[in-house]
C-alpha cells in the first residue's frame, strides 16, 4: 500500500450523499488523481493518504484511497496555501499571506488558542477574527468526529448526519448509549447501533439495548405491512432477538409506553396492540378525518335519475342498478367507497359520476397511487388523472418529527388544502396508511371524497390495510359491483379471475384467446419457454414491445424467483455489447437499455421531461416504489446513471444511489399492484405456502390486459386456487374507526 503526503489542489467531483470524491493531489510536486471517501476535505488541506494505484480504462492512473489522516500544515507555505484556498470563508490569498507573514510558524496555534490576536492583521476586525477561528476549529472538530465514527463503520453521509444531530456530544453518545443514533437519526438501524454497543462494552441486558430492540422490531413489522404487533408477538420476538429474559422485555415495554414512545391499545377481541407512536396517530387521525368527511347532502333523486338517463343516452352506456345506486350515493355522501372485481363496470361508474358532478359545475380531481395507475385512469375516463403524490405536491423533504416519523412532506395539507369539490381516488388497495393520512389532511370538510378499488387485490406494499379496514368497519356508505358485463365476459382473463376468486377450478385446455397454461415440469424448461414467449411470441401476439411484456413471479428467491430470472432475462433480452456501457456493483449489474424498477420511495430525486431540442417542459420531485423505467445512459466520469420513467420523466442517479434500483424484467406480483400490462408471463412452481395462494394468483392474472400465459405445474396452479391462507397483516384502522364512531 502506498503512502503519500501532500495537499489537495482541486476537487473535481464530490457526491454529497456519501462523500465519494475525485480530487487532484500534489505530492512531491507531482499531480495525482485520487478517488475515495472524503466527505469533509477541502482544497488546500494537507493530507497523508494510504491506498493503491489503479488503472482506469478512461481516466488512466489513479490512487484509490483506503484511508487518510489530516496533517497540520508543516511550513509557512502550506499554511498560506490552506488559508487562501477558499476553504475558510472571508480569507483570500492576499489576506492569507498577511496572516502568515504576521505570525509565521505559530499561525495555527494563534488561530485556535488566541484568535483575538488575528485582529492585529490589517483588514481583520475582532468579529472577523472570531469567525475565522470558529471555522477552523469547527472543521477540525468535524474531521475528528469523522475519524472517530469511521472506527465504528460509520462513513460518509451517515457519519455527517450523526455529527449534525449530536455535534461534539457524539463521543459521549457512542460510549454511553449508541442506541440513540438509531432512535434519533433516520437511516440508521438497531443492528448498526447494537454492533457499536458490543464494541464499547454495553451489557446485553442494558435498558437502552432492550428499548432499542423493541422499537427495531416494530419498525421491521412496518416493513412487513404491520401498523402494530400483538404484545405477545412483540415480546417473544424481542426475547429471540436480544437473548434476554421475558420479564426484562415486559418491563421496558411498560417504560416505553410511559415515555409515550409506543402506544398500547386493546381491540374488540381483547388483543393488546402495540404501536409506534407515529402509526397510532395516523390511524387515529384517519378515523377522525373520515368521520368528519362523512356528511349527507340533500339530493333530488328524481332529477338525478333523469341526469343519469341522459348521460347513458349521450355516452351510449347502460348502467345496472348497483352502478346507478353508486352514482346516487356518491352525490349524497361526503365520503363514498366503490368496489368490485375486473369487468364489473367500475370505470363506467366513475365516468358517470364525473359527468354528474360536471353538470353541477363542480371541480373534480382524479388520482391514483402510481403513474401507471393514473395513466390507466386517464385513458379509461378521458379526464386528467395524477399520482396522489403529485396532486398533494410532494416537496422532496422528509418529515421526521415524533408525530409523523420519516415520511414525505407535501405542500397540500390542513393549512393548504386541495382546492376542488370532488376527489376520486382509484386503486385504493395500493394506498398505505401514511399516504392515506397525508391525503386526508389535504381534504377539507365539504369536499366529497370517493375511493375506488378491488378489495380482493393484495394489500399495499407499505404498512396498513386501508381499503379493507374502512370497508370492514361498516361505518361508511359503499357499493360493491357484482355484474360482469357482456364485453368483459368475452375475456377469459376476467372470467377466470372471478372463478379463481370464488375457488373454482378453471379449465386449462388452451382453447382461449387470452388465457393460456403451458405445462412444463422443471425450472430450466419453464424459463426456456418463458424466454421464447417474452422475446418472440408475445410482442407479435399482443402488438407490443418486448419491454411491455411483464414476467410476474410470486417469489424473490429460488429457481423461478425474481433475482435469478432477472439475471437470465437480462442476458437474453439486453446482452453485453461494446456499444452499451455498464455499471457493476457488488450484487448487481446494470447496462444501458436495461429495464429497472425503483424499490423505495425517494421524495428528493429530481426528474425532468424534455421536449424538442432538449428544452425542459416539465420537472418535479419524487420517484416512488414500483416505478419502472429504462436505463438511457451510464456516465463513468459523472458517476451517474440516467433512467427514463413513464411519461418521459428522466432521473439522474449518482452511482451511490443505485441500491434504489433493481432489474425489472421480472418483478414480484406484489410489486405489480396498480399496473396493467399488454401481456403477463408467469412461472408456476411449488414454493412457500404463504406466497402460493389464491390472492396472489388473482392479482397476477388481473394485471394482464390482452393475454396471460402461465408456464409450469398445473397441480401447483390448482393448489394456489384452493389455498386461501395469507400472511397475517396487523392493522388497527378498523378498530380506530369504530372507536371514533363511539365517541
Coordinates of C-alpha atoms in Angstrom, one line a residue, residues 319-652:
X319 CA -75.8 1.1 -16.0
X320 CA -77.2 -1.7 -13.8
X321 CA -79.0 -0.9 -10.6
X322 CA -75.8 -1.2 -8.4
X323 CA -74.0 1.3 -10.7
X324 CA -76.9 3.8 -10.5
X325 CA -77.0 3.4 -6.7
X326 CA -73.3 4.1 -6.6
X327 CA -73.6 7.3 -8.6
X328 CA -76.5 8.5 -6.4
X329 CA -74.7 7.6 -3.2
X330 CA -71.6 9.4 -4.4
X331 CA -73.7 12.5 -4.9
X332 CA -75.4 12.1 -1.5
X333 CA -72.4 11.4 0.7
X334 CA -69.2 13.3 1.6
X335 CA -67.3 10.0 1.7
X336 CA -68.1 7.0 -0.5
X337 CA -66.5 3.7 -1.4
X338 CA -66.9 1.9 -4.7
X339 CA -65.5 -1.7 -5.0
X340 CA -65.7 -4.5 -7.5
X341 CA -63.7 -7.0 -9.4
X342 CA -62.5 -6.8 -13.0
X343 CA -65.1 -6.3 -15.7
X344 CA -67.8 -5.1 -13.2
X345 CA -68.0 -1.6 -14.6
X346 CA -66.1 0.5 -12.0
X347 CA -64.6 2.8 -14.8
X348 CA -68.1 3.3 -16.4
X349 CA -69.5 4.2 -13.0
X350 CA -66.6 6.6 -12.3
X351 CA -67.1 8.3 -15.7
X352 CA -70.8 8.7 -15.0
X353 CA -70.1 10.3 -11.6
X354 CA -67.7 12.7 -13.3
X355 CA -70.5 13.8 -15.8
X356 CA -73.0 14.2 -12.9
X357 CA -70.6 16.4 -10.9
X358 CA -69.7 18.4 -14.0
X359 CA -73.3 19.2 -14.6
X360 CA -73.4 20.7 -11.1
X361 CA -70.3 22.8 -12.0
X362 CA -68.1 21.0 -9.5
X363 CA -64.3 20.9 -9.9
X364 CA -63.0 17.4 -9.9
X365 CA -59.6 15.9 -9.2
X366 CA -58.7 12.3 -10.2
X367 CA -55.7 10.5 -8.8
X368 CA -54.2 7.0 -8.3
X369 CA -51.2 5.8 -6.2
X370 CA -48.8 5.2 -9.2
X371 CA -48.0 6.7 -12.5
X372 CA -49.2 3.6 -14.4
X373 CA -52.5 3.5 -12.5
X374 CA -53.0 7.3 -13.1
X375 CA -52.3 6.8 -16.8
X376 CA -54.9 4.0 -17.0
X377 CA -57.4 6.1 -15.2
X378 CA -56.9 9.0 -17.6
X379 CA -57.2 6.7 -20.7
X380 CA -60.3 5.0 -19.3
X381 CA -62.2 8.1 -18.2
X382 CA -60.9 10.7 -20.7
X383 CA -60.1 13.0 -17.9
X384 CA -56.7 14.0 -16.5
X385 CA -55.5 11.9 -13.6
X386 CA -52.4 12.4 -11.5
X387 CA -50.5 10.4 -8.9
X388 CA -51.6 11.1 -5.4
X389 CA -48.1 12.4 -4.6
X390 CA -48.2 14.9 -7.4
X391 CA -51.7 16.0 -6.6
X392 CA -50.5 16.7 -3.0
X393 CA -47.4 18.4 -4.3
X394 CA -44.6 16.4 -2.7
X395 CA -41.9 18.8 -1.5
X396 CA -38.9 16.5 -1.6
X397 CA -38.4 17.0 2.1
X398 CA -38.8 14.3 4.8
X399 CA -40.9 14.8 7.9
X400 CA -39.0 13.3 10.8
X401 CA -40.7 14.7 13.9
X402 CA -42.0 12.4 16.6
X403 CA -45.6 12.5 15.4
X404 CA -45.2 11.6 11.8
X405 CA -41.9 9.6 11.8
X406 CA -39.9 9.6 8.5
X407 CA -42.5 10.2 5.7
X408 CA -43.0 12.5 2.8
X409 CA -43.9 16.2 3.2
X410 CA -46.5 17.7 0.9
X411 CA -47.3 21.3 0.1
X412 CA -51.0 20.4 0.3
X413 CA -52.1 19.8 3.9
X414 CA -54.5 21.0 6.6
X415 CA -53.1 24.5 6.2
X416 CA -53.2 24.5 2.4
X417 CA -55.9 22.0 1.4
X418 CA -56.8 20.9 -2.1
X419 CA -59.0 23.4 -3.9
X420 CA -61.7 21.3 -5.5
X421 CA -65.2 20.0 -4.9
X422 CA -64.7 16.3 -5.6
X423 CA -61.7 13.9 -5.3
X424 CA -61.8 10.4 -6.8
X425 CA -59.0 8.0 -5.9
X426 CA -58.6 4.7 -7.9
X427 CA -56.7 1.6 -7.0
X428 CA -57.2 2.2 -3.3
X429 CA -55.9 -1.3 -2.3
X430 CA -52.4 0.2 -3.0
X431 CA -52.8 3.1 -0.6
X432 CA -51.0 2.6 2.7
X433 CA -51.7 4.3 6.0
X434 CA -49.1 7.1 5.7
X435 CA -50.3 8.1 2.2
X436 CA -54.0 8.0 3.3
X437 CA -53.1 10.2 6.3
X438 CA -51.4 12.7 4.1
X439 CA -54.3 12.7 1.6
X440 CA -57.0 13.3 4.2
X441 CA -55.0 16.1 5.8
X442 CA -55.4 17.9 2.4
X443 CA -59.1 17.3 2.0
X444 CA -61.1 20.0 3.7
X445 CA -64.7 19.3 5.0
X446 CA -67.2 20.0 2.3
X447 CA -65.1 18.2 -0.3
X448 CA -66.5 14.9 -1.5
X449 CA -64.0 12.0 -1.4
X450 CA -64.7 8.9 -3.4
X451 CA -62.4 5.9 -3.2
X452 CA -62.4 3.1 -5.7
X453 CA -60.7 -0.3 -5.6
X454 CA -60.8 -4.1 -5.6
X455 CA -60.6 -5.3 -2.0
X456 CA -59.5 -8.8 -3.3
X457 CA -56.2 -7.5 -4.6
X458 CA -53.1 -7.8 -2.5
X459 CA -52.8 -5.1 0.2
X460 CA -50.5 -2.1 -0.1
X461 CA -46.7 -2.6 -0.1
X462 CA -46.5 0.0 2.7
X463 CA -48.0 -0.5 6.2
X464 CA -51.7 -0.8 6.8
X465 CA -54.7 -2.4 5.1
X466 CA -56.6 0.8 4.4
X467 CA -59.3 -0.2 1.9
X468 CA -60.2 -3.5 3.7
X469 CA -60.2 -1.9 7.1
X470 CA -62.5 1.0 6.0
X471 CA -65.0 -1.5 4.5
X472 CA -64.7 -3.8 7.5
X473 CA -65.7 -1.1 9.9
X474 CA -69.2 -1.0 8.4
X475 CA -69.4 2.7 9.2
X476 CA -69.5 4.2 5.7
X477 CA -71.6 4.1 2.6
X478 CA -70.3 1.7 0.0
X479 CA -71.4 -0.2 -3.1
X480 CA -69.8 -3.4 -4.4
X481 CA -70.4 -4.0 -8.1
X482 CA -71.0 -7.7 -9.0
X483 CA -72.3 -8.0 -12.5
X484 CA -69.7 -8.9 -15.1
X485 CA -70.6 -7.0 -18.3
X486 CA -71.0 -8.7 -21.7
X487 CA -67.8 -7.2 -23.2
X488 CA -65.8 -8.4 -20.1
X489 CA -67.5 -11.8 -20.4
X490 CA -65.6 -12.3 -23.7
X491 CA -62.3 -12.2 -21.8
X492 CA -61.2 -15.4 -20.2
X493 CA -58.8 -13.3 -18.1
X494 CA -61.8 -11.6 -16.5
X495 CA -64.0 -14.7 -16.2
X496 CA -61.2 -16.9 -14.9
X497 CA -60.1 -14.3 -12.4
X498 CA -63.7 -14.3 -10.9
X499 CA -63.8 -18.1 -10.9
X500 CA -60.4 -18.2 -9.1
X501 CA -61.6 -15.7 -6.5
X502 CA -64.6 -18.0 -5.9
X503 CA -62.4 -21.0 -5.5
X504 CA -63.5 -22.7 -8.8
X505 CA -61.0 -24.8 -10.8
X506 CA -60.8 -23.3 -14.2
X507 CA -60.3 -25.5 -17.3
X508 CA -56.7 -25.3 -18.6
X509 CA -57.3 -26.5 -22.2
X510 CA -55.7 -23.6 -24.0
X511 CA -58.8 -23.0 -26.2
X512 CA -58.9 -19.4 -25.0
X513 CA -57.7 -16.4 -26.9
X514 CA -56.2 -14.7 -23.9
X515 CA -55.6 -17.2 -21.1
X516 CA -53.0 -20.0 -21.6
X517 CA -51.3 -22.6 -19.4
X518 CA -48.3 -24.4 -20.8
X519 CA -47.4 -27.5 -18.8
X520 CA -43.7 -27.9 -18.0
X521 CA -42.0 -29.8 -15.2
X522 CA -38.6 -28.3 -14.3
X523 CA -37.4 -24.8 -13.7
X524 CA -34.9 -24.6 -16.7
X525 CA -37.5 -25.8 -19.2
X526 CA -40.1 -23.3 -17.7
X527 CA -37.6 -20.5 -18.1
X528 CA -36.6 -21.5 -21.7
X529 CA -40.3 -21.4 -22.7
X530 CA -40.8 -18.0 -21.0
X531 CA -37.8 -16.6 -22.9
X532 CA -39.4 -17.6 -26.2
X533 CA -42.7 -16.1 -25.1
X534 CA -41.3 -12.8 -24.0
X535 CA -38.8 -12.3 -26.8
X536 CA -40.6 -13.8 -29.8
X537 CA -44.3 -14.8 -29.3
X538 CA -46.0 -12.3 -27.1
X539 CA -44.8 -9.0 -28.7
X540 CA -46.4 -10.0 -32.0
X541 CA -49.5 -11.6 -30.4
X542 CA -50.5 -8.5 -28.4
X543 CA -48.8 -5.9 -30.7
X544 CA -46.5 -4.6 -28.0
X545 CA -42.7 -4.1 -27.5
X546 CA -40.6 -6.6 -25.6
X547 CA -40.3 -4.2 -22.7
X548 CA -44.1 -4.1 -22.3
X549 CA -44.3 -7.9 -21.7
X550 CA -44.0 -8.4 -18.0
X551 CA -42.8 -11.5 -16.2
X552 CA -44.5 -11.9 -12.8
X553 CA -43.5 -14.4 -10.1
X554 CA -44.6 -14.9 -6.5
X555 CA -41.1 -15.1 -5.0
X556 CA -37.8 -13.2 -4.8
X557 CA -35.6 -16.2 -4.1
X558 CA -35.4 -19.7 -5.6
X559 CA -35.2 -21.3 -9.1
X560 CA -38.0 -19.1 -10.5
X561 CA -37.5 -16.1 -8.2
X562 CA -37.1 -12.5 -9.3
X563 CA -33.3 -12.5 -8.6
X564 CA -32.5 -15.5 -10.7
X565 CA -34.9 -14.7 -13.5
X566 CA -33.7 -11.1 -13.9
X567 CA -30.1 -12.2 -14.5
X568 CA -31.2 -14.7 -17.2
X569 CA -33.7 -12.3 -18.8
X570 CA -31.0 -9.5 -18.9
X571 CA -28.6 -11.8 -20.7
X572 CA -31.2 -12.8 -23.2
X573 CA -33.1 -9.5 -23.8
X574 CA -30.3 -7.0 -23.4
X575 CA -27.0 -8.8 -23.9
X576 CA -23.5 -7.4 -23.4
X577 CA -22.3 -5.3 -26.2
X578 CA -19.3 -2.9 -26.9
X579 CA -21.9 -0.2 -27.7
X580 CA -23.6 -0.5 -24.2
X581 CA -21.9 1.0 -21.2
X582 CA -22.2 -0.9 -17.9
X583 CA -22.1 -0.4 -14.2
X584 CA -21.1 -3.3 -12.0
X585 CA -21.8 -3.3 -8.2
X586 CA -21.2 -6.0 -5.6
X587 CA -24.5 -7.7 -6.2
X588 CA -25.9 -6.2 -9.4
X589 CA -25.0 -5.3 -13.0
X590 CA -26.8 -2.5 -14.9
X591 CA -26.4 -2.0 -18.7
X592 CA -27.7 0.7 -21.0
X593 CA -31.1 -0.4 -22.2
X594 CA -32.0 -2.4 -19.0
X595 CA -35.5 -2.3 -17.6
X596 CA -35.3 -1.2 -14.0
X597 CA -37.6 -0.5 -11.0
X598 CA -37.3 1.9 -8.1
X599 CA -37.6 -0.1 -5.0
X600 CA -38.2 2.5 -2.3
X601 CA -39.8 5.9 -2.1
X602 CA -37.3 8.8 -2.7
X603 CA -39.0 12.1 -2.3
X604 CA -35.9 14.1 -3.1
X605 CA -35.0 12.7 -6.5
X606 CA -35.5 15.3 -9.3
X607 CA -37.0 14.4 -12.6
X608 CA -37.3 16.3 -15.9
X609 CA -39.3 15.9 -19.1
X610 CA -37.6 17.3 -22.2
X611 CA -39.3 18.4 -25.3
X612 CA -38.0 19.3 -28.7
X613 CA -34.3 20.3 -28.8
X614 CA -33.9 19.1 -25.3
X615 CA -35.7 22.0 -23.7
X616 CA -37.2 21.2 -20.3
X617 CA -41.0 21.3 -20.4
X618 CA -41.8 19.8 -17.0
X619 CA -39.9 18.9 -13.8
X620 CA -40.7 17.8 -10.3
X621 CA -39.6 15.8 -7.3
X622 CA -40.1 12.2 -6.2
X623 CA -39.6 8.7 -7.7
X624 CA -41.6 6.0 -5.9
X625 CA -41.5 2.3 -5.0
X626 CA -42.6 0.4 -8.1
X627 CA -41.9 3.0 -10.8
X628 CA -40.4 1.3 -13.8
X629 CA -38.0 2.8 -16.4
X630 CA -35.3 2.2 -18.9
X631 CA -31.6 3.0 -18.4
X632 CA -30.7 5.5 -21.1
X633 CA -27.1 6.5 -20.2
X634 CA -24.3 5.4 -17.9
X635 CA -21.7 8.1 -17.3
X636 CA -18.5 6.9 -15.7
X637 CA -17.0 10.4 -15.4
X638 CA -20.0 11.9 -13.7
X639 CA -20.5 8.6 -11.8
X640 CA -24.2 8.6 -12.7
X641 CA -27.0 6.6 -14.4
X642 CA -29.9 8.2 -16.3
X643 CA -33.2 6.4 -16.2
X644 CA -36.3 7.4 -18.3
X645 CA -39.5 6.5 -16.5
X646 CA -43.0 6.7 -17.9
X647 CA -44.2 9.9 -19.4
X648 CA -40.6 10.8 -20.4
X649 CA -39.5 11.6 -16.8
X650 CA -35.7 11.4 -16.7
X651 CA -33.9 10.9 -13.5
X652 CA -30.1 11.1 -12.9

